[in-house]
XYZ file of C-alpha atoms in Angstrom:
522
model
C 0.000 0.000 0.000
C 0.992 3.636 -0.321
C 1.235 3.980 3.437
C 3.478 0.904 3.687
C 5.697 2.261 0.938
C 6.100 5.568 2.685
C 6.979 3.914 5.957
C 9.567 1.705 4.273
C 11.267 4.757 2.783
C 11.266 6.522 6.128
C 12.700 3.550 7.986
C 15.461 3.266 5.433
C 16.456 6.901 5.853
C 15.937 7.654 9.546
C 17.112 5.819 12.643
C 13.973 4.668 14.428
C 15.293 5.974 17.756
C 15.052 9.546 16.497
C 11.675 9.360 14.767
C 7.981 9.456 15.597
C 5.477 8.935 12.762
C 1.938 10.326 12.800
C -0.838 10.335 10.188
C -2.930 13.410 9.508
C -6.629 13.290 8.644
C -5.988 13.485 4.880
C -3.744 10.397 4.965
C -0.589 12.519 4.603
C 2.384 11.104 6.436
C 4.360 13.431 8.656
C 7.699 12.593 10.178
C 8.811 14.475 13.271
C 12.495 13.950 13.921
C 13.717 14.325 17.466
C 17.150 15.867 17.502
C 18.840 13.427 19.797
C 22.451 13.768 20.796
C 23.629 10.995 18.523
C 22.244 12.627 15.363
C 22.733 16.401 15.663
C 22.769 16.865 11.905
C 19.246 15.519 11.378
C 16.452 17.970 10.682
C 12.683 17.945 10.500
C 11.210 16.487 7.344
C 7.856 15.460 5.965
C 6.381 13.833 2.905
C 3.423 15.222 1.018
C 0.864 13.328 -1.003
C 2.537 11.671 -3.969
C 6.037 12.537 -2.820
C 7.958 9.435 -1.775
C 11.296 11.170 -1.150
C 12.561 12.323 2.220
C 15.179 15.063 2.276
C 17.079 14.687 5.501
C 20.372 13.603 6.997
C 22.363 15.645 4.505
C 25.472 17.191 6.024
C 25.670 20.919 5.461
C 28.723 23.054 6.190
C 27.253 24.130 9.516
C 26.493 20.524 10.420
C 30.059 19.522 9.634
C 31.367 22.426 11.712
C 29.217 21.366 14.647
C 30.410 17.781 14.429
C 33.990 18.990 14.207
C 33.524 21.145 17.287
C 31.972 18.233 19.180
C 35.055 16.154 18.340
C 37.369 18.926 19.562
C 35.420 19.213 22.818
C 35.788 15.473 23.348
C 39.509 15.758 22.751
C 39.767 18.573 25.328
C 37.941 16.467 27.921
C 40.222 13.524 27.178
C 43.279 15.742 27.706
C 41.851 17.066 30.993
C 41.263 13.548 32.313
C 44.741 12.501 31.265
C 46.224 15.562 32.954
C 44.396 14.603 36.170
C 46.136 11.240 36.040
C 43.103 9.201 34.994
C 43.210 6.216 32.673
C 40.972 7.438 29.861
C 40.863 3.933 28.379
C 39.207 2.272 31.381
C 35.565 1.299 31.044
C 34.060 3.976 33.293
C 35.820 6.811 31.449
C 35.926 5.462 27.909
C 32.799 7.325 26.779
C 33.060 10.187 29.291
C 34.421 12.698 26.714
C 31.410 12.025 24.480
C 28.963 12.344 27.383
C 30.570 15.556 28.628
C 30.447 17.066 25.142
C 26.723 16.313 24.948
C 26.111 17.684 28.433
C 27.987 20.920 27.685
C 26.086 21.401 24.430
C 22.867 21.023 26.413
C 24.077 23.346 29.174
C 24.958 26.153 26.740
C 21.967 25.876 24.406
C 20.463 29.094 25.770
C 22.847 31.127 23.602
C 20.936 30.023 20.526
C 17.495 30.978 21.872
C 15.676 34.295 22.267
C 13.906 34.813 25.573
C 12.207 38.022 24.454
C 10.823 36.297 21.345
C 9.248 33.625 23.557
C 7.595 36.249 25.746
C 6.314 38.228 22.796
C 4.126 35.353 21.661
C 2.294 35.082 24.972
C 1.089 38.557 25.943
C -2.621 38.753 26.725
C -4.950 41.656 27.480
C -7.373 41.234 30.366
C -10.204 43.781 30.212
C -11.188 43.473 33.861
C -7.615 43.926 34.977
C -7.196 46.880 32.619
C -10.295 48.530 34.069
C -9.055 47.947 37.591
C -5.666 49.382 36.664
C -7.308 52.439 35.168
C -9.135 53.144 38.412
C -5.925 53.035 40.424
C -3.515 55.882 40.226
C 0.059 55.184 39.151
C 1.263 58.010 41.339
C 4.266 57.628 43.551
C 2.029 57.215 46.606
C -0.022 54.436 45.012
C 3.086 52.555 43.989
C 4.714 53.092 47.366
C 1.644 51.619 49.076
C 1.646 48.514 46.880
C -1.893 49.096 45.672
C -1.755 47.181 42.389
C -2.194 43.465 41.723
C 0.821 41.123 41.686
C 1.360 37.951 39.679
C 3.984 35.500 40.960
C 5.221 32.121 39.752
C 7.369 30.377 42.336
C 9.692 27.386 42.389
C 10.661 27.329 38.712
C 13.522 24.774 38.579
C 16.687 26.146 36.996
C 20.077 24.612 36.333
C 22.968 26.730 35.173
C 26.747 26.923 34.928
C 28.787 29.338 36.995
C 30.771 31.774 34.858
C 33.391 32.071 37.597
C 34.128 28.401 38.245
C 32.492 26.536 35.326
C 30.745 24.401 37.966
C 27.000 23.762 37.755
C 24.587 25.342 40.182
C 20.912 24.659 40.582
C 17.850 25.758 42.498
C 14.558 27.542 42.004
C 13.647 30.957 40.725
C 10.582 33.010 41.699
C 9.281 35.546 39.178
C 6.786 38.236 40.138
C 5.489 41.265 38.276
C 2.874 44.006 38.559
C 0.767 44.127 35.349
C 0.174 47.435 33.608
C -2.844 48.284 31.413
C -4.208 44.755 31.788
C -1.279 43.071 30.024
C -0.423 39.645 31.454
C 2.125 37.028 30.407
C 1.499 33.331 29.739
C 2.755 31.579 32.858
C 4.681 28.882 31.003
C 6.659 31.576 29.193
C 8.093 32.804 32.479
C 9.580 29.343 32.965
C 10.777 29.418 29.363
C 12.616 32.704 29.903
C 14.277 31.335 33.030
C 15.340 28.248 31.072
C 16.828 30.254 28.202
C 18.996 32.394 30.465
C 19.935 29.512 32.767
C 21.398 27.580 29.827
C 24.277 30.019 29.597
C 27.259 30.974 31.726
C 25.761 32.786 34.692
C 25.979 33.962 38.272
C 22.862 33.984 40.479
C 22.669 37.785 40.378
C 23.153 37.964 36.609
C 20.562 35.224 36.039
C 17.888 37.027 38.017
C 18.663 40.340 36.319
C 18.494 38.786 32.848
C 15.064 37.310 33.578
C 13.770 40.501 35.183
C 14.987 42.738 32.371
C 13.564 40.509 29.634
C 10.128 40.485 31.266
C 10.254 44.232 31.854
C 11.293 45.011 28.268
C 8.613 42.892 26.620
C 5.579 43.132 28.913
C 6.221 46.700 30.203
C 4.824 46.033 33.693
C 4.970 48.506 36.539
C 7.768 46.435 38.025
C 9.417 43.010 38.139
C 10.950 41.101 41.028
C 12.999 37.930 40.557
C 14.651 35.874 43.302
C 16.857 32.780 43.079
C 17.892 30.427 45.836
C 19.832 27.243 45.326
C 23.053 25.307 45.670
C 26.475 24.953 44.144
C 28.687 21.960 44.699
C 32.388 21.803 45.406
C 35.025 19.494 46.892
C 34.284 20.351 50.528
C 30.507 20.698 50.760
C 27.607 22.268 48.895
C 27.034 25.944 49.556
C 23.957 28.095 49.384
C 23.586 30.647 46.602
C 21.124 33.517 46.384
C 20.390 36.225 43.849
C 17.812 38.958 43.484
C 16.936 41.534 40.823
C 14.230 44.132 40.417
C 12.891 46.745 38.018
C 10.286 49.500 38.300
C 8.321 49.579 41.528
C 10.279 46.631 42.941
C 13.497 48.634 42.641
C 12.463 51.398 45.038
C 14.182 51.702 48.399
C 12.440 49.808 51.227
C 9.921 48.556 48.684
C 6.709 47.088 50.119
C 6.555 45.042 46.950
C 9.386 42.779 48.076
C 7.661 42.172 51.396
C 4.521 41.087 49.581
C 6.611 39.083 47.096
C 8.163 37.100 49.951
C 4.767 36.576 51.569
C 3.403 35.156 48.315
C 6.397 32.814 48.026
C 5.728 31.612 51.577
C 2.027 31.157 50.771
C 2.961 28.439 48.293
C 4.031 26.096 51.096
C 7.359 24.595 52.084
C 10.404 25.566 49.995
C 11.184 23.257 47.139
C 13.934 20.726 47.851
C 15.825 22.298 44.984
C 15.949 25.670 46.730
C 17.898 24.292 49.673
C 19.524 21.285 48.084
C 18.171 17.900 49.022
C 20.336 18.130 52.140
C 20.855 21.872 52.338
C 21.360 22.086 56.101
C 25.035 21.156 55.680
C 25.775 24.334 53.751
C 27.093 27.700 54.809
C 25.718 30.879 53.291
C 27.978 32.395 50.663
C 27.517 35.625 48.761
C 27.736 36.244 45.041
C 30.733 38.526 45.382
C 34.341 38.297 44.352
C 35.347 36.190 47.365
C 32.522 33.667 47.144
C 34.355 31.118 45.036
C 37.351 31.079 47.352
C 35.233 29.047 49.779
C 35.624 26.065 47.467
C 39.374 25.728 47.684
C 40.522 27.564 50.787
C 40.602 25.481 53.964
C 42.716 26.711 56.816
C 42.407 23.663 59.072
C 45.632 21.996 60.083
C 46.186 18.346 59.266
C 46.841 17.807 62.996
C 43.273 18.841 63.846
C 41.874 15.430 62.906
C 41.432 12.952 60.096
C 38.830 14.988 58.212
C 40.977 18.110 58.539
C 43.880 16.154 57.058
C 41.737 15.085 54.095
C 40.635 18.701 53.618
C 44.224 19.908 53.805
C 45.164 17.436 51.071
C 42.376 18.803 48.872
C 43.520 22.360 49.434
C 47.092 21.485 48.543
C 45.936 19.693 45.389
C 43.947 22.767 44.378
C 46.976 24.977 44.838
C 49.181 22.638 42.781
C 47.043 22.528 39.653
C 48.591 20.701 36.728
C 49.203 23.071 33.827
C 48.092 20.375 31.391
C 44.678 20.380 33.059
C 44.499 24.178 32.952
C 45.426 24.262 29.272
C 42.830 21.599 28.509
C 40.103 23.552 30.308
C 41.045 26.798 28.572
C 40.952 25.094 25.174
C 37.588 23.629 26.117
C 36.147 27.081 26.884
C 37.518 28.478 23.646
C 36.222 25.539 21.614
C 32.739 26.184 23.028
C 33.096 29.896 22.122
C 32.836 30.806 25.805
C 36.053 32.784 26.076
C 34.198 36.089 25.607
C 31.062 34.882 27.386
C 32.896 34.714 30.719
C 33.721 38.396 30.486
C 30.089 39.237 29.681
C 28.559 37.056 32.393
C 30.800 38.438 35.148
C 30.377 42.071 34.196
C 33.958 42.310 32.978
C 35.407 41.101 36.283
C 36.822 37.831 34.997
C 38.365 36.318 31.898
C 38.276 32.809 30.459
C 41.782 32.310 31.852
C 40.506 33.092 35.370
C 37.612 30.656 35.063
C 39.847 27.954 33.596
C 42.251 28.346 36.517
C 39.465 28.039 39.084
C 37.827 25.063 37.408
C 41.201 23.327 37.150
C 41.770 23.866 40.872
C 38.343 22.473 41.699
C 38.939 19.384 39.562
C 42.239 18.777 41.337
C 40.615 19.146 44.754
C 37.728 16.885 43.803
C 40.170 14.157 42.846
C 42.446 14.539 45.873
C 41.048 11.515 47.705
C 43.441 9.412 45.666
C 46.283 11.137 47.544
C 45.017 10.134 51.005
C 46.364 6.692 52.079
C 44.145 4.296 53.995
C 46.832 4.257 56.670
C 45.773 7.811 57.621
C 42.249 6.542 58.348
C 43.665 3.570 60.287
C 45.729 5.959 62.397
C 42.613 7.940 63.236
C 40.754 4.739 64.143
C 43.512 3.782 66.569
C 43.111 7.181 68.196
C 39.383 6.527 68.520
C 40.124 3.307 70.409
C 42.157 5.287 72.946
C 39.303 7.763 73.466
C 36.222 5.569 73.058
C 34.383 7.267 75.931
C 33.905 10.443 73.873
C 32.359 8.727 70.834
C 28.923 9.920 69.737
C 27.022 6.988 68.236
C 23.413 5.875 68.172
C 23.150 2.354 69.607
C 20.616 -0.068 68.148
C 21.653 -2.632 70.722
C 24.757 -3.300 72.770
C 26.957 -4.308 69.844
C 25.643 -2.258 66.926
C 26.701 1.333 66.366
C 25.169 3.738 63.864
C 26.566 7.010 62.529
C 24.191 8.862 60.214
C 24.310 11.840 57.852
C 27.986 11.913 56.938
C 28.178 14.392 54.077
C 29.251 13.355 50.602
C 30.167 15.647 47.701
C 31.698 14.052 44.639
C 31.777 13.968 40.829
C 30.199 11.391 38.545
C 32.879 9.898 36.333
C 30.422 9.408 33.475
C 29.497 13.078 32.968
C 31.924 14.992 35.225
C 28.855 16.457 36.933
C 28.629 16.614 40.742
C 26.385 14.593 42.985
C 25.983 15.119 46.689
C 24.124 13.720 49.658
C 24.649 11.761 52.851
C 26.129 8.453 53.945
C 25.045 6.483 57.028
C 27.157 3.705 58.526
C 26.136 0.884 60.854
C 28.621 -1.669 62.154
C 28.957 -4.294 64.847
C 32.075 -5.521 66.539
C 32.995 -8.139 69.095
C 35.837 -5.913 70.266
C 35.883 -2.455 71.778
C 36.289 -0.837 68.338
C 34.343 2.416 68.117
C 34.836 4.830 65.234
C 34.386 8.575 65.704
C 32.393 10.793 63.371
C 35.676 12.439 62.375
C 37.184 9.112 61.278
C 34.088 8.013 59.374
C 33.697 11.411 57.731
C 37.336 11.338 56.639
C 36.809 7.877 55.189
C 33.743 9.021 53.242
C 35.539 12.147 52.019
C 38.534 10.059 50.952
C 36.279 8.168 48.554
C 34.120 11.168 47.631
C 37.059 13.189 46.359
C 37.709 11.161 43.270
C 35.782 10.444 40.091
C 33.037 8.151 41.274
C 29.800 6.293 40.781
C 27.557 6.012 43.825
C 27.399 2.225 43.727
C 31.188 1.932 43.917
C 31.512 4.593 46.602
C 28.990 2.827 48.846
C 30.794 -0.503 48.595
C 34.270 1.011 49.010
C 33.216 2.752 52.231
C 31.600 -0.439 53.527
C 34.673 -2.562 52.839
C 37.021 -0.157 54.632
C 34.737 0.122 57.665
C 34.552 -3.685 57.648
C 38.348 -3.845 57.762
C 38.591 -1.259 60.554
C 36.000 -2.978 62.764
C 37.258 -6.553 62.602
C 35.037 -7.916 59.831
C 31.908 -8.731 61.871
C 29.188 -6.783 60.116
C 28.764 -3.487 58.242
C 25.873 -1.765 56.520
C 26.366 1.447 54.537
C 23.486 3.407 53.010
C 24.063 6.388 50.693
C 21.517 8.844 49.364
C 22.397 11.484 46.781
C 21.058 13.948 44.245
C 22.784 13.630 40.872
C 23.168 16.684 38.650
C 23.227 14.426 35.592
C 19.654 13.424 36.484
C 18.274 16.914 36.995
C 20.254 19.285 34.797
C 20.294 17.499 31.453
C 18.555 14.800 29.449
C 15.609 13.451 31.447
C 15.568 16.510 33.769
C 13.938 14.976 36.839
C 14.255 17.557 39.629
C 13.652 16.215 43.093
C 14.887 12.724 42.258
C 17.514 11.051 44.397
C 19.418 7.775 44.316
C 19.790 5.408 47.263
C 22.321 2.588 47.475
C 23.138 0.122 50.234
C 25.948 -2.390 50.829
C 25.668 -5.127 53.484
C 28.600 -7.204 54.686
C 28.961 -9.922 57.335
C 26.046 -10.197 59.748
C 24.106 -7.427 58.029
C 24.117 -9.452 54.807
C 22.339 -12.434 56.387
C 20.280 -11.037 59.306
C 17.175 -9.172 58.044
C 16.054 -8.345 61.601
C 19.338 -6.574 62.310
C 19.011 -4.554 59.100
C 15.416 -3.634 59.951
C 16.499 -2.208 63.293
C 19.056 -0.027 61.540
C 16.563 1.152 58.909
C 14.119 2.096 61.664
C 16.849 4.172 63.266
C 17.773 5.900 59.992
C 14.311 6.690 58.642
């Protein structure tokens, strides 16, 4: 049949993974091609009645340039991994350059989109609102009193890349505005604008200002207020980020509009998990100023202060001793992505691509520094715990089982070079007087966190070392983490988390013992 013939042609020309076929009412076949990462050169195509040909998959000059750039990005990533001392041929890293190239293309796609164009297609005129506006004066007193209506959309998930460190940050953005002359904006377009600007190099303050200015320019409201709150990850712990921008009536000194804005945000219920990180209570507040990024790599603790301090000191030293090969690879990566001038723009002229490359290189070195910490340093700390067992702070399930919960974990996925962070809880039993302090266990977790990782491996590695330290009786380790590769690209599932557990010895064969620990942890 004609329909079968058409479908045969389409299947021969298009990979079925990138195609969805629908039939219109007049029996005309339409092919909608999804631009997946494996076929960036494919474009939309359709067949009309009587036309059996499909024009698609032809490489144009621009397509070839894009493929060439993707290959150069992969080569830069490969050089960076090699400079860090990684074996780029091992299974876990073999396809990492390809995955990182895809992720970076996704993360920077906002540069090819127009936020103002998206807003311009969704402006609506509400007669009732226009009439109400007309009856209210736009005098300084009326604006100062906050007389006019406010529209606010809260908890819009955003994921962006820091222009200062090239590290991802994520959270939620709240957008509020005061309509003028009855003009309102389609609510979904506010999320679209936030998405466009987030998929660029940004800082929290610049992101909020970009969104506020775009809305103000297109919709011409009496004022716009935009607030961001979220997290950024680093080698020591996540940190809280905040940004705020305003135009018009929101920009006035001591504005009542911001008070009402915050009340409306609170009216929506509890803050989104994304606004505080899934485990945001472990974070210190950092500003968006020039010194904010120093918190990632500056740690003044002495190695003699404890095992965790020693692990931190190793990370700081690694950050200060950045390999020039890594720096050169990062700088070439930024230039290949045409971001060398974007850094200057996004930071208001305060930083250059060289500055960002240097910081990102330092962070990579620090986040891989766990390889430099020998297990003997953890064993030494454990021996000190044995001498001071009376000061240990553990939860006891029974007389021989000890539980230490909520040890923080901040690491980097080796598949995408994107961070993931969360908590690790450890339960162990021992027939001896072995008791491990929080400092020792935290140092052990950090030792494995500060390297390129997958959560499954990290959980088992921690369990096996605790098993060795406690005499091999029984260990249970549970890890819970939010992965940036799950929420900032591809499937984009904000709020998702991954849980893993490893059970050794008695915990592997005694369900009742495990249940008691789970009851304690939940």
